Coordinates of C-alpha atoms and ligand atoms in Angstrom, one line a residue:
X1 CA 229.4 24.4 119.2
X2 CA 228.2 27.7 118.8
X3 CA 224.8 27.7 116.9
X4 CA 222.2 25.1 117.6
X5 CA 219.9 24.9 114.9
X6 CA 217.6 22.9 116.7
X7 CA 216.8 21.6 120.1
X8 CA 218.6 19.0 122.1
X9 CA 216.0 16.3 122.4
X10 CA 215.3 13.1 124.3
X11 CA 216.2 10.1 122.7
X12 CA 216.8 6.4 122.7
X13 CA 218.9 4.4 120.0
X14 CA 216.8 2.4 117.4
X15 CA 218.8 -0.5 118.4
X16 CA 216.6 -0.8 121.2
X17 CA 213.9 0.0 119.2
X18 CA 213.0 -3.5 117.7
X19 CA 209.5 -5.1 117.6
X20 CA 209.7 -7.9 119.8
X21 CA 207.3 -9.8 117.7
X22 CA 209.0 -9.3 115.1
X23 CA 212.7 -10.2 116.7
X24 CA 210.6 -13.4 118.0
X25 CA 209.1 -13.8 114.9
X26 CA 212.0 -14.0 112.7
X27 CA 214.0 -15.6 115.2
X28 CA 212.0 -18.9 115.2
X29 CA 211.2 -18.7 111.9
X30 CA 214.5 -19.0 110.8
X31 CA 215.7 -21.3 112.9
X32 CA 212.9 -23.8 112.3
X33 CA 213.3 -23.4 108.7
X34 CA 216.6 -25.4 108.4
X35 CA 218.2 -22.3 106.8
X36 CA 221.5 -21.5 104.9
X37 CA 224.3 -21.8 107.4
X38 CA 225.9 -18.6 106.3
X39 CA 222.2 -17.1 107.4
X40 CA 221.8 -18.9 110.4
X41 CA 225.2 -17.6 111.7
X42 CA 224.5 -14.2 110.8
X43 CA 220.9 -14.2 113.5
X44 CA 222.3 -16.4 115.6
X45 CA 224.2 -14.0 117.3
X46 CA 222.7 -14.0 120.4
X47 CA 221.3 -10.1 120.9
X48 CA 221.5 -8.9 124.6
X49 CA 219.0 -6.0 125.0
X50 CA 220.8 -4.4 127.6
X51 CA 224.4 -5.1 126.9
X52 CA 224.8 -3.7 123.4
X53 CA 228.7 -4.1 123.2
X54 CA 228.1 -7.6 123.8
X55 CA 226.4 -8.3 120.6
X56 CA 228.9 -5.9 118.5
X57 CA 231.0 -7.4 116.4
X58 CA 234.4 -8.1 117.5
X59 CA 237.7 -6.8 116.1
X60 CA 238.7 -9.9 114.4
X61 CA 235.9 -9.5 112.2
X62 CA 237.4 -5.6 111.5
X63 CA 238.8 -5.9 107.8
X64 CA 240.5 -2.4 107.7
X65 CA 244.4 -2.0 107.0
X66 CA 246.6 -0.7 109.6
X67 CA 246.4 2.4 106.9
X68 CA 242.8 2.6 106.8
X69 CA 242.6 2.5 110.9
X70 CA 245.4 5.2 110.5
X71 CA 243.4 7.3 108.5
X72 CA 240.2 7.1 109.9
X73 CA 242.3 8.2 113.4
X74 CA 243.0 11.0 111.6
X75 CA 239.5 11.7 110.8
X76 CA 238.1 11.5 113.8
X77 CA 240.8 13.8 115.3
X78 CA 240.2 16.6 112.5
X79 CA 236.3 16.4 113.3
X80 CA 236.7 17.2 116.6
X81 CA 239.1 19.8 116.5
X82 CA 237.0 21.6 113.2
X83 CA 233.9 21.4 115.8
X84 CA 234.0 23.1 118.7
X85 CA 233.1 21.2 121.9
X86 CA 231.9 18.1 120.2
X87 CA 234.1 15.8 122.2
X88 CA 232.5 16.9 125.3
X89 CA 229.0 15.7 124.0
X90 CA 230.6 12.6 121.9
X91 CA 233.2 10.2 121.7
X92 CA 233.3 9.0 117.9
X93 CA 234.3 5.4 118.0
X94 CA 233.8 4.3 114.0
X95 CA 232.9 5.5 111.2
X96 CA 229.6 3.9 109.5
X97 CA 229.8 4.8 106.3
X98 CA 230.3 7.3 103.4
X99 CA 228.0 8.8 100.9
X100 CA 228.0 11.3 98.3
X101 CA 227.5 13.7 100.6
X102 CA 228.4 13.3 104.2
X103 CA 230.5 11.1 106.2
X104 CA 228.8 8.9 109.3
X105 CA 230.3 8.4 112.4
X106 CA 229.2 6.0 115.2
X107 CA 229.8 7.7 118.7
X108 CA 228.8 7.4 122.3
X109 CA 226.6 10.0 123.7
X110 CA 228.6 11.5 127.1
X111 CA 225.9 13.2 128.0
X112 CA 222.9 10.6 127.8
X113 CA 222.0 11.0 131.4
X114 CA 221.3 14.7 131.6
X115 CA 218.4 14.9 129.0
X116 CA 214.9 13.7 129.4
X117 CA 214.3 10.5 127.5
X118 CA 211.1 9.7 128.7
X119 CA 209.1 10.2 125.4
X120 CA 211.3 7.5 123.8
X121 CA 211.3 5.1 126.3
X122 CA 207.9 4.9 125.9
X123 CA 207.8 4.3 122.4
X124 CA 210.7 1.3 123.7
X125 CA 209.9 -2.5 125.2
X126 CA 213.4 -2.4 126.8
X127 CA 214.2 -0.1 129.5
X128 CA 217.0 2.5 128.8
X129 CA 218.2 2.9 131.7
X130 CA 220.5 0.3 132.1
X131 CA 222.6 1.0 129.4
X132 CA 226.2 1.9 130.3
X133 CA 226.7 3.8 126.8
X134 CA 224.4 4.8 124.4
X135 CA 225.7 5.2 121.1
X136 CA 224.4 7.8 117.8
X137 CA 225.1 7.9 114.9
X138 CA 226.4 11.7 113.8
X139 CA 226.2 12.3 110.2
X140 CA 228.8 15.5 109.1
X141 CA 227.3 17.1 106.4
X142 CA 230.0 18.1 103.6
X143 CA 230.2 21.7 103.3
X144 CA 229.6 21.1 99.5
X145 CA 226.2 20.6 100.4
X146 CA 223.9 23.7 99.6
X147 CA 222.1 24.9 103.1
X148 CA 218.8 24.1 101.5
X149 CA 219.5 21.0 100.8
X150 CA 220.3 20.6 104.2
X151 CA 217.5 22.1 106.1
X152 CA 215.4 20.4 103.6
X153 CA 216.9 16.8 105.2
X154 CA 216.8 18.3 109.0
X155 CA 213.2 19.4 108.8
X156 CA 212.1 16.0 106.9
X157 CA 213.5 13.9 109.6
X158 CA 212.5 16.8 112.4
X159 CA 208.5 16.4 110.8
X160 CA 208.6 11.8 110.3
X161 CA 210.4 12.0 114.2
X162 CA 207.5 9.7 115.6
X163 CA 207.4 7.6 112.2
X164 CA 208.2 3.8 113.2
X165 CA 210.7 2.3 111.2
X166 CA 212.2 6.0 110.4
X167 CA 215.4 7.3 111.3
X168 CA 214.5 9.9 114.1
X169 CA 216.6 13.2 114.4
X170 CA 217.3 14.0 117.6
X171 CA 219.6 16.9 117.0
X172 CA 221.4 18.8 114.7
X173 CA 224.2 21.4 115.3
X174 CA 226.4 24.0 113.4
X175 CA 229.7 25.3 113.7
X176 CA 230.9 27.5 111.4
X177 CA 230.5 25.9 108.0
X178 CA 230.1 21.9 109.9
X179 CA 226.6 20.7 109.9
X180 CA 226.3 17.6 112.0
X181 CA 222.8 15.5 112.5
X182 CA 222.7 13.4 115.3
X183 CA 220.3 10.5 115.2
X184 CA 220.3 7.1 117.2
X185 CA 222.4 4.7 116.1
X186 CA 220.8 1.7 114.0
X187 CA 222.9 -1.7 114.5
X188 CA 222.8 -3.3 111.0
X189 CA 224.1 -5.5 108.0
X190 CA 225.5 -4.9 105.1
X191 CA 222.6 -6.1 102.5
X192 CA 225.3 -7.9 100.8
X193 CA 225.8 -10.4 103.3
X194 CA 222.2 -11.8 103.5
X195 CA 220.3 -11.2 100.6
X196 CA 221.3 -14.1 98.8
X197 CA 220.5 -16.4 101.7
X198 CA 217.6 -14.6 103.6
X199 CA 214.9 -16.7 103.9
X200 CA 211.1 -16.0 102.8
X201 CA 209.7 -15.6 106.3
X202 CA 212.5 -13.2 107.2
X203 CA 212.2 -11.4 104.2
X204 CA 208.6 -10.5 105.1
X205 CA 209.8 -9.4 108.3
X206 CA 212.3 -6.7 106.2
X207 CA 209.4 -5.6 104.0
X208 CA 207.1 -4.9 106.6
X209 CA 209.2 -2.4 108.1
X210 CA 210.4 -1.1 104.8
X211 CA 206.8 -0.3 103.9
X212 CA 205.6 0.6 106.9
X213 CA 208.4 3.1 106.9
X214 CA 207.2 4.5 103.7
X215 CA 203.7 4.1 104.4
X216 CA 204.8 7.0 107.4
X217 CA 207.0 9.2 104.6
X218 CA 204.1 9.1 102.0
X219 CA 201.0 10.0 104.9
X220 CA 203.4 12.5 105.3
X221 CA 203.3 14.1 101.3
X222 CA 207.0 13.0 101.4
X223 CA 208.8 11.2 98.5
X224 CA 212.3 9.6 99.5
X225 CA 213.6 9.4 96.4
X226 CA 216.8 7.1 97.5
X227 CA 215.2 4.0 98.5
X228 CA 217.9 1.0 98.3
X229 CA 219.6 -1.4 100.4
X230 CA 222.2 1.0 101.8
X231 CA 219.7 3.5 102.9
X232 CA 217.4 0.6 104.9
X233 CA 219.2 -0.4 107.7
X234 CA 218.7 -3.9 108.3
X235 CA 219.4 -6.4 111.2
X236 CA 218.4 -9.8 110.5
X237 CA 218.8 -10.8 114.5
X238 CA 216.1 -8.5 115.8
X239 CA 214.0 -8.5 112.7
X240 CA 214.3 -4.5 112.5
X241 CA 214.7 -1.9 110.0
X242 CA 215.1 1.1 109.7
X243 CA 215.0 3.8 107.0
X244 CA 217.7 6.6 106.5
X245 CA 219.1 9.4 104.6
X246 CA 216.3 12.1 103.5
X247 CA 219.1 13.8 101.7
X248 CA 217.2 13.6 98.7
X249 CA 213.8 13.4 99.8
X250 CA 211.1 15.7 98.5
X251 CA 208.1 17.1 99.5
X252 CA 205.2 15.8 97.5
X253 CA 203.0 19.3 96.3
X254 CA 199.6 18.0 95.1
X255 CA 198.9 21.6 94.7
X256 CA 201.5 22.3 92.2
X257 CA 200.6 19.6 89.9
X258 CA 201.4 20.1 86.5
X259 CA 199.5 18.2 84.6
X260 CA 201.7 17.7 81.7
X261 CA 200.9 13.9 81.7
X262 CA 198.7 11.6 81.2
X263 CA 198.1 10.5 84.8
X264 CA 196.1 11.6 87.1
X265 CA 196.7 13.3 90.9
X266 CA 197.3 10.0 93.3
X267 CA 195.8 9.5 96.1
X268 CA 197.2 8.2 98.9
X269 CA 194.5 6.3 100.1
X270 CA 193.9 3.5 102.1
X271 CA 192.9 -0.1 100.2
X272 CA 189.2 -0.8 101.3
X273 CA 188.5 3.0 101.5
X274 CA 189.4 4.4 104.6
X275 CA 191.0 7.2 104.1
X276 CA 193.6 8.6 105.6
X277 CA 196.0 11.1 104.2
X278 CA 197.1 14.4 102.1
X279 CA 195.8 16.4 104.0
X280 CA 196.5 19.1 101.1
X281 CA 194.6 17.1 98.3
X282 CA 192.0 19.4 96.8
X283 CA 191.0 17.2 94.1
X284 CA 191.5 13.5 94.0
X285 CA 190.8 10.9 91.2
X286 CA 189.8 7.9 94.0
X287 CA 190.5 4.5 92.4
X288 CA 189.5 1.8 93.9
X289 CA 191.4 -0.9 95.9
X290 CA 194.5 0.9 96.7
X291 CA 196.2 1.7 93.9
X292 CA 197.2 5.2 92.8
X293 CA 194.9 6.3 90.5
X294 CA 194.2 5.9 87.0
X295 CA 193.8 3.1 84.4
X296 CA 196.5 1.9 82.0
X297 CA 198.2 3.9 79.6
X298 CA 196.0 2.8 76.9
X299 CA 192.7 3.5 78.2
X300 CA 194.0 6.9 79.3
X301 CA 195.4 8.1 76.2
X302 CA 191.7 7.6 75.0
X303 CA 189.7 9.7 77.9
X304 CA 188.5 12.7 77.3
X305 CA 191.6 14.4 78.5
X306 CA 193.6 14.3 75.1
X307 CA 197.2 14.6 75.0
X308 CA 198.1 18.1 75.9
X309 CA 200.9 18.5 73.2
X310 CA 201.6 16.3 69.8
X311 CA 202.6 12.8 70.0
X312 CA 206.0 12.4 68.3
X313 CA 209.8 13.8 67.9
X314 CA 211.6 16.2 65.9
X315 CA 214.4 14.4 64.7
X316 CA 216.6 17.3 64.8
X317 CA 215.5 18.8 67.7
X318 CA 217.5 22.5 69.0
X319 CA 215.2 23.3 72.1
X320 CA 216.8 22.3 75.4
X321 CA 215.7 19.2 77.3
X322 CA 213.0 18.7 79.8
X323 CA 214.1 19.4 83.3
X324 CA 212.6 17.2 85.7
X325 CA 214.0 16.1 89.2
X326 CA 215.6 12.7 88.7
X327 CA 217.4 12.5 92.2
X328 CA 217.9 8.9 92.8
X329 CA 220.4 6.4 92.6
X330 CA 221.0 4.1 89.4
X331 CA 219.9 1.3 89.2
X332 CA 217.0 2.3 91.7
X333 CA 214.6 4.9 89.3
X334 CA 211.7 4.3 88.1
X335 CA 210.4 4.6 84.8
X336 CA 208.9 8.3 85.5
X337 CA 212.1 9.5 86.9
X338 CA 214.4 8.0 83.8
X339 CA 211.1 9.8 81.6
X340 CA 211.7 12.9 82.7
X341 CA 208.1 13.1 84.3
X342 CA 207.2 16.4 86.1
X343 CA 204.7 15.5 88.1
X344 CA 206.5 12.5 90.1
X345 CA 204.3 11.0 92.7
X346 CA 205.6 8.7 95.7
X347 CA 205.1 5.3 93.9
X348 CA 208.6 6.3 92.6
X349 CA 209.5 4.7 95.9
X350 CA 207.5 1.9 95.8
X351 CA 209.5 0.7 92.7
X352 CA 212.9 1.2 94.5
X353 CA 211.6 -1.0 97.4
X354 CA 210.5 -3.4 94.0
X355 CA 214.1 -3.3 93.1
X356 CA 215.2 -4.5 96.0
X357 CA 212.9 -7.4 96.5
X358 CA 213.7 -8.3 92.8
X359 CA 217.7 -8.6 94.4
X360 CA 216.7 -11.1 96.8
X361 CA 214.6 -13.1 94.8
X362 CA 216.9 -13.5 91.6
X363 CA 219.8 -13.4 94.2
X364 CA 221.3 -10.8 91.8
X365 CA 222.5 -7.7 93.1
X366 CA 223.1 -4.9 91.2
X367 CA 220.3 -6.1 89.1
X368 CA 220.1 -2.7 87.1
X369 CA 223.5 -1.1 86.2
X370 CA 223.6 1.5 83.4
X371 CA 225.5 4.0 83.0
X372 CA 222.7 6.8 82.5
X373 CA 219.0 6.9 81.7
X374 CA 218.8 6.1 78.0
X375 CA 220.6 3.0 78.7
X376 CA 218.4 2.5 82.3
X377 CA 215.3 2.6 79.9
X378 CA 217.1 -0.1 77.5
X379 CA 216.9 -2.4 81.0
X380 CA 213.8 -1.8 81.3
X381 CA 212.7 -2.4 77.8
X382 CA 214.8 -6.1 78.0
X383 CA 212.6 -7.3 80.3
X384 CA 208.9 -5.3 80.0
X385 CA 209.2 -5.5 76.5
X386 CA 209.1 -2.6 72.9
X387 CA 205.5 -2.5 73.4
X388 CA 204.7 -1.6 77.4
X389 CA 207.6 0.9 77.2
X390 CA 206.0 3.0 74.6
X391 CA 202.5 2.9 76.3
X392 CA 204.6 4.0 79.6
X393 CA 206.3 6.8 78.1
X394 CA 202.9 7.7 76.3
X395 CA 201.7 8.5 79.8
X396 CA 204.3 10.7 80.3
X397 CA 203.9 12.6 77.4
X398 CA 207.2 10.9 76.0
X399 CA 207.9 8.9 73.1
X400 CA 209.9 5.6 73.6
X401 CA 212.1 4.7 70.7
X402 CA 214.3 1.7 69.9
X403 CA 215.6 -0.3 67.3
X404 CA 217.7 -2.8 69.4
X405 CA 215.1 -5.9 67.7
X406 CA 215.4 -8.3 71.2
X407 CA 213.6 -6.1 73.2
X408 CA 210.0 -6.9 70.9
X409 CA 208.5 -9.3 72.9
X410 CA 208.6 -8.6 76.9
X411 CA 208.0 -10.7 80.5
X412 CA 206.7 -10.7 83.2
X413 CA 208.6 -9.4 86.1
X414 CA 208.0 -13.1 87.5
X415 CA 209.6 -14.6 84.7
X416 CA 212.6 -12.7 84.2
X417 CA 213.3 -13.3 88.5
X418 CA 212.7 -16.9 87.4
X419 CA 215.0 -16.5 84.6
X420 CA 217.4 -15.2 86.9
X421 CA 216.7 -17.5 89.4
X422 CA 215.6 -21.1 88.2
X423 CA 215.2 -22.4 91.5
X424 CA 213.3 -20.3 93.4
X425 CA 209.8 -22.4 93.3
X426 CA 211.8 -25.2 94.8
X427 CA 211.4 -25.6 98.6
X428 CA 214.7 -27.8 98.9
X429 CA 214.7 -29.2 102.6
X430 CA 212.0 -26.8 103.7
X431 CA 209.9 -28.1 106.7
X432 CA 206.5 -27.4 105.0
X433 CA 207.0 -27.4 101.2
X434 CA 203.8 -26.1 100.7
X435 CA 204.3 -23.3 102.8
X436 CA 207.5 -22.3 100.9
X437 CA 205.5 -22.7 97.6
X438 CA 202.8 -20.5 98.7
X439 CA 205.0 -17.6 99.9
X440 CA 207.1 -17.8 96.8
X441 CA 203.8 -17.4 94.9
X442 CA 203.4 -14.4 96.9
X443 CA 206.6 -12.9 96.8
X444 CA 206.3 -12.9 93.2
X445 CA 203.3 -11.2 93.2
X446 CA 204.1 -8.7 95.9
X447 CA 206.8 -7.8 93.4
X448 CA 204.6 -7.5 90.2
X449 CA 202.6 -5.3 92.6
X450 CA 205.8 -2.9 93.1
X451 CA 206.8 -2.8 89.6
X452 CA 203.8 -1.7 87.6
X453 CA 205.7 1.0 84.6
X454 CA 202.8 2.6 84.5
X455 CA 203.4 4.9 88.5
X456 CA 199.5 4.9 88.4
X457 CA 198.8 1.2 89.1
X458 CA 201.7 0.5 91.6
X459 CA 200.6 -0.5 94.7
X460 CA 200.8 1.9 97.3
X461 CA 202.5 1.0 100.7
X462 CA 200.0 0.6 102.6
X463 CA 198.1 -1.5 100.6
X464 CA 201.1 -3.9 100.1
X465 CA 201.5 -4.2 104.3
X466 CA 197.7 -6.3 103.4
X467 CA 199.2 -8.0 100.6
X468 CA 199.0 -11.5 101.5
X469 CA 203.0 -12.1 101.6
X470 CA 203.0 -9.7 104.2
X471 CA 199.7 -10.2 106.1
X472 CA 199.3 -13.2 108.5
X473 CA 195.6 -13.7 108.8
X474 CA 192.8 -14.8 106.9
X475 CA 191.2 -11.5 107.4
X476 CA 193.6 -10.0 105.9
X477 CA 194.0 -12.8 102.6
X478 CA 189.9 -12.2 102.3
X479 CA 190.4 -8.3 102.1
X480 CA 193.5 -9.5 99.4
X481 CA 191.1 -11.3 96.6
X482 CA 188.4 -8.2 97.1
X483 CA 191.1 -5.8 96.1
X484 CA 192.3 -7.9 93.4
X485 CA 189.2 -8.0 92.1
X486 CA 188.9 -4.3 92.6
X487 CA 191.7 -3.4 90.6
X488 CA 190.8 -6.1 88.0
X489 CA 187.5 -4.2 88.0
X490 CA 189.5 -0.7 87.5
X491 CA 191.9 -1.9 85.0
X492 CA 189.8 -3.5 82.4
X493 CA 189.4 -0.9 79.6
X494 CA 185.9 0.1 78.6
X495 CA 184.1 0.4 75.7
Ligands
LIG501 N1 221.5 6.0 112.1 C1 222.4 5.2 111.6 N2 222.9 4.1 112.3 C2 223.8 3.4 111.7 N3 224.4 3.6 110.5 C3 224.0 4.7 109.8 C4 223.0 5.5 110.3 N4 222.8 6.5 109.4 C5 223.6 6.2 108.3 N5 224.4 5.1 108.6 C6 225.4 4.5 107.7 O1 226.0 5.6 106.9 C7 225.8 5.3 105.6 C8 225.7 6.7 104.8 O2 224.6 7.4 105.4 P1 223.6 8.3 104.5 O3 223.0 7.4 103.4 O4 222.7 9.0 105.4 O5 224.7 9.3 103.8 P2 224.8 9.9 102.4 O6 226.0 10.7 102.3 O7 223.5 10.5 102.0 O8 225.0 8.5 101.5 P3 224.7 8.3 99.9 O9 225.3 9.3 99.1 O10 225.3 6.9 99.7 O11 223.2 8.2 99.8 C9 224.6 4.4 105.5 O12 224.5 3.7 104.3 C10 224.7 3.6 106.7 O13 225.6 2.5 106.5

């Protein structure tokens, strides 16, 4: 390797990593639950702490094709013979996945033993140091990538290092035109494997580490912008997730707010009002209870503000379209991001994380699947309805159009996952009915808090970690109803 771009650094794999109250947690919840078989099968597994090949799967369960094998041989041989000394520091062993751009590997770390991994261990409830191989995860950058877009993604990770429930980098290399980043490897599940069968009280467990992985990105001014199943790795044994790939993230700039919309600067702030973050903020429309700020899209576009350019179209227009970042994933993007918005604000991430809850509920997943954004919005419109759409684009300084005549009326988010999913309300054989009944109420709810079209009343992530589907205590349900009636309080128009 010839050119370290940053610093070797002490590390331990996230594997290790898991909150035992959570693994304990979800392990007796959903064994006393009477679950799916297919789900009990998947956590029963048992998970040895200190013998990590026990617990991996075995090779029967490997689906590849003798060709497939062949070729990822292949790949593993080029890779160490394009980068210099690699396979003195790691022996790749698999390969994790592929996206659009890089390649992961999984890979022992030879060389474990000789660096400090104090820091980590700390931050660890199982000791390290018994471990006969540690294993990372290297992710080879494509050279197609453009170098800012990769230091952008190094010095992300490199600055959300400490964040819990975060992919942590713990070293990144060069040779030549290779890029590798190096971070610990995350055992997982593919999403498609469990989120039809994943029960309620494990499905809290996965969104309290999803959001309190993006309450850590957003403190941090940081958007994600890629937030979906294959970029939150998952293991429904231990209860711990983990979120990956800032390939696309973006650095939140309250000081270069445009100001082209209707909405105000968010703030990132704390329900209850302590806050806590953006540290940049100069000026910040507080709201109360949580939420990012602002009312609805209605009351707005009656404030004093006044829409900065003339409502409407030209119907043959000549001047070239709006440029606005819509990095994302289809299927995944929010209303802003298909709008076009310039001044996109985290809750862009909160709606992915929406999406995905939507997927288990309804047990449908893709649930979104268009082709491109006009057809994205048309999704959108099916289920929120003509009238919402245009009040949503309206705060965006857009105008939303459409004479498809089913899309009049509009739901509610909970009604169209009911739609999707007749049965959801039912507890079947669950222990304590009531129980089931309450957290379904809940889970419905923490996803009409997600998906708000209007970016300004989402919920941010740290309020929904106190959103009674995710908070345990009455504390926590008392502080619930106050906020609720907060934002009731916020949202009703004056006159
Ligand atoms: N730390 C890790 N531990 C285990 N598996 C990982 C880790 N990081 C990434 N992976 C696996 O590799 C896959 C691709 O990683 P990543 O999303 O970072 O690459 P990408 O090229 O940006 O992908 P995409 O274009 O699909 O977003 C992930 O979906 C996951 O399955």
């Amino acid at each position: 390797m010839d050119t370290a771009i940053m610093q070797q650094g002490p590390f331990a794999p996230a594997v290790w990593e898991s909150d035992q109250r959570s693994q304990q947690w979800a392990a007796s919840h959903s064994h006393a639950d009477g679950l799916d078989g297919q789900y009990a099968s998947l956590v029963a597994v048992e998970f040895d702490a200190h013998n990590e090949e026990a617990s991996e799967p075995s090779s029967e369960m490997d689906t590849r094709d003798e060709e497939e094998l062949e070729r990822l041989e292949w790949e593993i041989r080029e890779m160490e013979t394009s980068i210099e000394g690699l396979d003195a520091h790691y022996k790749i062993v698999d390969k994790l996945g592929e996206g659009t751009f890089s390649s992961v590997y999984k890979a022992v770390d030879l060389q474990h033993a000789y660096y400090d991994n104090d820091h980590w261990a700390l931050r660890q409830e199982t000791a390290i140091g018994t471990r006969s191989k540690v294993y990372v995860a290297l992710k080879r950058i494509y050279v197609t990538s453009s170098p800012s877009r990769i230091v952008n993604e190094l010095e992300i990770m490199e600055e959300l290092r400490d964040a819990e429930h975060v992919a942590y980098l713990i070293t990144a290399f060069r040779a030549r035109d290779q890029v590798v980043a190096v971070m610990p490897y995350s055992r997982h599940t593919d999403f498609r494997d469990f989120y039809r069968v994943m029960p309620l009280v494990d499905l809290k467990c996965y969104f309290r580490c999803l959001m309190s992985a993006l309450r850590s990105v957003h403190e941090a001014n940081v958007m994600h912008r890629d937030v979906k199943p294959a970029n939150f790795l998952y293991d429904p044994r231990t209860g711990h997730g983990t979120l990956c790939d800032f390939g696309l993230a973006e650095r939140f700039e309250p000081n270069e707010w445009r100001g082209k919309c209707h909405h105000t600067l968010p703030t990132l702030e704390h329900p209850h009002g302590k806050t806590e973050i953006n540290r940049n903020v100069q000026s910040i429309h507080f709201s109360p209870g949580g939420m990012l700020a602002g009312g609805s899209a209605s009351s707005r576009s009656k404030a004093a503000m006044g829409p900065p350019e003339r409502v409407g179209y030209l119907k043959n227009d000549t001047r070239p379209g709006v440029r606005a970042n819509r990095a994302g994933t289809r299927g995944f993007r929010a209303p802003e991001v298909l709008l076009k918005c310039q001044d996109q604000t985290p809750a862009l991430d909160i709606w992915s994380a929406g999406i995905i809850l939507v997927a288990f509920l309804s047990k449908r997943f893709p649930v979104f699947n268009a082709n491109d954004d006009t057809e994205a919005l048309l999704e959108l419109a099916t289920i929120f309805g003509k009238k919402r759409m245009e009040q949503c684009a309206l705060l965006h300084n857009r105008t939303f159009q459409c004479n498809v005549p089913t899309i009049e009326g509009g739901k509610r988010i909970n009604d169209f996952i009911l739609q999707l999913n007749p049965g959801f309300m039912d507890p079947g054989s669950h222990p304590d009915p009531d129980r089931y009944r309450l957290d379904a109420t809940r889970a419905l709810d923490f996803a009409r808090a997600c998906l708000h079209l209007d970016c300004t009343r989402r919920w941010t992530a740290a309020a929904l970690l106190e959103h009674p589907f995710l908070a345990s205590d009455e504390g926590q349900e008392e502080a619930f109803h106050h906020h609720e009636a907060e934002m009731q309080d916020a949202t009703t128009p004056r006159h």
